[in-house]
CSV table of C-alpha atoms in Angstrom, one decimal:
chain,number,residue,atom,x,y,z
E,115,UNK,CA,8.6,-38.7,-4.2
E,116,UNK,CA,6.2,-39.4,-2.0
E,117,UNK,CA,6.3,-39.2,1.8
E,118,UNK,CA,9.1,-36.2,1.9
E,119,UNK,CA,9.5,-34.2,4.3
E,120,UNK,CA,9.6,-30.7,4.5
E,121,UNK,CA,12.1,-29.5,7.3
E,122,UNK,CA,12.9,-25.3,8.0
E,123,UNK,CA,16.2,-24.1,9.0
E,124,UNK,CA,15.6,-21.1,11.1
E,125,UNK,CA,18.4,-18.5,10.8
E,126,UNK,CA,17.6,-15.4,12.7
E,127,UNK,CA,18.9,-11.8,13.0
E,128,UNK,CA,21.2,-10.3,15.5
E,129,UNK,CA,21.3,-11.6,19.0
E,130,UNK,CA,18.9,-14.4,17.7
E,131,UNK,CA,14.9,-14.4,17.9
E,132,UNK,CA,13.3,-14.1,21.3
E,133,UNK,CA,10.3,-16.5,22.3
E,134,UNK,CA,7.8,-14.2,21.5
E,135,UNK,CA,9.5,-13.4,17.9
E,136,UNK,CA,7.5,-15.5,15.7
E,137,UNK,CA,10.2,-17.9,14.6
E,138,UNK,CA,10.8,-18.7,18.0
E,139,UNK,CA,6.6,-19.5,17.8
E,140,UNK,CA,6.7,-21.5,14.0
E,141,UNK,CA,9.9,-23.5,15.5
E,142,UNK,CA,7.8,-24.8,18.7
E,143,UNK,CA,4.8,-25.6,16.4
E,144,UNK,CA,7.3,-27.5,13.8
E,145,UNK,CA,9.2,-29.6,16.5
E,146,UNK,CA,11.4,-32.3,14.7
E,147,UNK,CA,10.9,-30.2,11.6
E,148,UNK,CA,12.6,-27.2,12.2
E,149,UNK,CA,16.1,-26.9,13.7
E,150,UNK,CA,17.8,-23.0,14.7
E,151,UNK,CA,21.4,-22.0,13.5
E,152,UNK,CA,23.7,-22.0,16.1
E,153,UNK,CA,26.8,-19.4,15.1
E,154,UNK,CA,29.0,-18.4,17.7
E,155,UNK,CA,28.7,-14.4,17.1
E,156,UNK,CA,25.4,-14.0,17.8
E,157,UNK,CA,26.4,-9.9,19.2
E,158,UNK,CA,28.9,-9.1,16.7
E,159,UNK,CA,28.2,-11.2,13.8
E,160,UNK,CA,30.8,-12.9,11.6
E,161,UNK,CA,29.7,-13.9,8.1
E,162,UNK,CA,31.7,-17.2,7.5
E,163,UNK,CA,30.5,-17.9,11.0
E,164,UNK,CA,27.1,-17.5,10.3
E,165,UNK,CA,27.1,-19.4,6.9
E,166,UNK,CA,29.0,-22.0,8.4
E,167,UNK,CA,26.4,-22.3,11.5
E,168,UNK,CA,23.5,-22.6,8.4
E,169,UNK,CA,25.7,-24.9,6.5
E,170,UNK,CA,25.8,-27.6,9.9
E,171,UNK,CA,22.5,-26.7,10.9
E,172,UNK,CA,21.1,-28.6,7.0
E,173,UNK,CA,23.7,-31.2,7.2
E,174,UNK,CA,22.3,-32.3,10.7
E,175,UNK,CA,18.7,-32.3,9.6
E,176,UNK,CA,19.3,-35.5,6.8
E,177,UNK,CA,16.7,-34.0,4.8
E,178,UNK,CA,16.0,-33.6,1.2
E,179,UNK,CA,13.5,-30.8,1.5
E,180,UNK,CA,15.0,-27.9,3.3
E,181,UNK,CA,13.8,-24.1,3.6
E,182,UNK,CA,15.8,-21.3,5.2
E,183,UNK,CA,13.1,-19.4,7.1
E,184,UNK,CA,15.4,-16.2,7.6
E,185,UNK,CA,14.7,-13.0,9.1
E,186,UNK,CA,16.8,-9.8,9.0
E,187,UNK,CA,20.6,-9.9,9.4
E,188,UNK,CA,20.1,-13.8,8.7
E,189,UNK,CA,18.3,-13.1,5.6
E,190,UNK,CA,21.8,-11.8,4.2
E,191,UNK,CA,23.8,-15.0,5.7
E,192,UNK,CA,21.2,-17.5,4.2
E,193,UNK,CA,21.6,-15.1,0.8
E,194,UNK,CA,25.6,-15.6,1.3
E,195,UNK,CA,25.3,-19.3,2.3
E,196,UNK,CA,23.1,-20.2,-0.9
E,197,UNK,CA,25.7,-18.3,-3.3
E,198,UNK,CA,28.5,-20.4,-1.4
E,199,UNK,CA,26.9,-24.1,-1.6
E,200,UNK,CA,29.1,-26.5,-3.4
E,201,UNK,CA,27.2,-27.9,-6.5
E,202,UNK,CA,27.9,-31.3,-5.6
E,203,UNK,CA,26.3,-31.0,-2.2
E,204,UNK,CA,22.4,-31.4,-0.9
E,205,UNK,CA,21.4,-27.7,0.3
E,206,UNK,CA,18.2,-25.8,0.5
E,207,UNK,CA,15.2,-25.5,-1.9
E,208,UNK,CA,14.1,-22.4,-1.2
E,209,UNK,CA,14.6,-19.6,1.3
E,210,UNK,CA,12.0,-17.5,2.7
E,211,UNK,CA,13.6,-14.0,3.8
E,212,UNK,CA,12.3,-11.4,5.7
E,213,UNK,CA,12.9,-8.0,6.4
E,214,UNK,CA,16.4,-8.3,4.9
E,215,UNK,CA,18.5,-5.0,6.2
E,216,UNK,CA,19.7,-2.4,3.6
E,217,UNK,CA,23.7,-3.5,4.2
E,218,UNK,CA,24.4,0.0,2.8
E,219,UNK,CA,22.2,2.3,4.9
E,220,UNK,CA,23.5,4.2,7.7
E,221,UNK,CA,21.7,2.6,10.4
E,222,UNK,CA,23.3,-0.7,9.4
E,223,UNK,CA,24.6,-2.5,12.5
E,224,UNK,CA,28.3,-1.7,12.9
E,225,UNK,CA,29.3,-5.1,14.3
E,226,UNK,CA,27.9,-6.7,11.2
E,227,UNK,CA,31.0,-5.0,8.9
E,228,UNK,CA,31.7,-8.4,7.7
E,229,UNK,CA,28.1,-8.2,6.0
E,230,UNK,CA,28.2,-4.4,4.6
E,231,UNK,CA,30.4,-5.6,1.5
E,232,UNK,CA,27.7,-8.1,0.4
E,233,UNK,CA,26.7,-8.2,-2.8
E,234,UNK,CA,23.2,-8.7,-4.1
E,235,UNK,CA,23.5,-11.5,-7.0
E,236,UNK,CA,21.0,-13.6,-8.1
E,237,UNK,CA,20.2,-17.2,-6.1
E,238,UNK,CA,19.1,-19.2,-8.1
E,239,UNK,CA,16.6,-21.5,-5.8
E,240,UNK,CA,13.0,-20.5,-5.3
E,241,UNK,CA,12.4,-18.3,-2.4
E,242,UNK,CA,10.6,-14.8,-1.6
E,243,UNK,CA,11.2,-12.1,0.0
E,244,UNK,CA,9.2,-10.4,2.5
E,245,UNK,CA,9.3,-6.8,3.3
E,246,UNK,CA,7.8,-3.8,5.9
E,247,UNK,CA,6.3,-0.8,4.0
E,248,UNK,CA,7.9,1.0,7.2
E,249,UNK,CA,11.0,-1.1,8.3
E,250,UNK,CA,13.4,1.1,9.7
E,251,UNK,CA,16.4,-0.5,8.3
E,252,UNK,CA,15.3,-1.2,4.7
E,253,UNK,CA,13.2,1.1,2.7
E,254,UNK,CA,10.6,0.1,0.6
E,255,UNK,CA,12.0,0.6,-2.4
E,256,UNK,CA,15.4,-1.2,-1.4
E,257,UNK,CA,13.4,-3.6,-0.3
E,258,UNK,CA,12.2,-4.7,-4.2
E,259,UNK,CA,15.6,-4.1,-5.4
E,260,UNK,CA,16.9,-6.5,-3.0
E,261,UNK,CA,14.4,-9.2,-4.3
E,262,UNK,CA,15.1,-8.1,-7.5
E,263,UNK,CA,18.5,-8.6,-7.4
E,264,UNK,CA,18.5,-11.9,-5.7
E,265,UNK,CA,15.8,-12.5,-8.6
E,266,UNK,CA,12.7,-13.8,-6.0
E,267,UNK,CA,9.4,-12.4,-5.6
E,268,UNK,CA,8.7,-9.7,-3.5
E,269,UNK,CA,6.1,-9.4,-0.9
E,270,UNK,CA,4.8,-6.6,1.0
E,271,UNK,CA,3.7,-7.2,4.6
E,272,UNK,CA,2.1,-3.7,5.2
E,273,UNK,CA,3.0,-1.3,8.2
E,274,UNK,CA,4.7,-3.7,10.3
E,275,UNK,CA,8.3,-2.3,11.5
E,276,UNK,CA,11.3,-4.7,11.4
E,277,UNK,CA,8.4,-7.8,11.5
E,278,UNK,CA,10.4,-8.8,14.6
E,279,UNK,CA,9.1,-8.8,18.4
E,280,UNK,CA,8.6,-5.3,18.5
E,281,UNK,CA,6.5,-5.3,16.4
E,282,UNK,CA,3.6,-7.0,18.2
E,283,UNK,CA,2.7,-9.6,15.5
E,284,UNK,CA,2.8,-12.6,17.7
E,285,UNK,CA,2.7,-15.8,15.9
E,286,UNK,CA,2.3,-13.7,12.9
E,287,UNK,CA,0.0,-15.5,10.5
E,288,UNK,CA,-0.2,-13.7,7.7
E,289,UNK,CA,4.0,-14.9,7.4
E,290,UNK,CA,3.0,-18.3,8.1
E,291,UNK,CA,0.7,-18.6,5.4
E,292,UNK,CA,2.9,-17.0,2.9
E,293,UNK,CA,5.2,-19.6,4.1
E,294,UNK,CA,2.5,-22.6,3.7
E,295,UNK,CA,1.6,-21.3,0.0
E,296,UNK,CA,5.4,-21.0,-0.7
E,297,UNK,CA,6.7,-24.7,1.0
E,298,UNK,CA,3.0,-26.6,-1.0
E,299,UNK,CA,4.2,-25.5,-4.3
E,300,UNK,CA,7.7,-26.4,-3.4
E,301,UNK,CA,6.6,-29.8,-2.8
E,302,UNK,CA,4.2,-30.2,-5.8
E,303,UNK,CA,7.1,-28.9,-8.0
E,304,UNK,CA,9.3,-32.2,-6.6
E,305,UNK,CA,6.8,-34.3,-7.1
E,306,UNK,CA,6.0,-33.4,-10.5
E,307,UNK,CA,9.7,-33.5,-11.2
């Protein structure tokens, strides 16, 4: 096992993540190590779109170790794409989501319909979930029942909105080294395997 690589699909939220969103940041410091989902419904999202954008984007990266780094709206297309994945095909091996939306709150987005009916069912791949104590589109306690549902640990990330842009986090480190403790004991789980 040794010498894998580690390479993170980046599946963002509505209208994608800006350069100063800190996706947009951890993709430019990965490089050849990260790649971006590239759906054709960015502004009015459709789900098989969305899942089919995550499905090509880890086909194209020929890699054995694959996390979805997901935020928001894409947090419930990676969800979608892992309960989809054929059993017979290479996919992720684990998904790191945050600030997944409440699909069933009033504020959810209208042009993301095709996501309202989702259901929350366990995912069976190692992942976590990262939540705001004060997102505007996902309460706190939705927030746990979404990562209880999809049967991953939840994490809180303290006052910090929607984690995106507006919320002035920059590269956000305390995310990235949630994501570097998560992705190490992916890898020594492989190699103990």
């Amino acid at each position: 096992m040794k010498g894998l690589r580690m390479h993170f699909v980046i599946v963002p939220g509505i209208d994608g993540s800006d350069e100063e969103h800190w996706q947009s940041r951890w993709q430019a410091e990965w490089g050849m190590d990260a790649s971006r989902i590239a759906p054709s419904s960015w502004a009015e999202p459709n789900l098989d779109d969305w899942v089919g954008a995550i499905d090509r984007a880890v086909t194209d990266s020929h890699c054995d170790q694959i996390v979805l780094v997901a935020h928001s709206l894409g947090s419930l297309a990676a969800a979608q794409w892992v309960t989809r994945r054929r059993p017979d095909r290479s996919g992720a091996c684990g998904v790191f989501l945050v600030a997944p939306p409440d699909n069933s709150a009033p504020n959810f987005p209208k042009t993301a319909h095709g996501f309202s009916s989702l259901r929350r069912v366990p995912l069976h791949v190692p992942g976590v979930v990262v939540c705001s104590d004060n997102d505007p589109y996902c309460a706190t306690s939705t927030g746990r029942l979404i990562a209880n549902a999809f049967q991953l640990d939840h994490i809180s990330a303290g006052n910090v909105g929607h984690i995106n842009s507006s919320s002035g986090l920059g590269r956000w480190d305390f995310g990235r080294a949630l994501l570097t403790a998560f992705s190490s004991g992916l890898v020594a789980s492989q190699t103990a395997s």
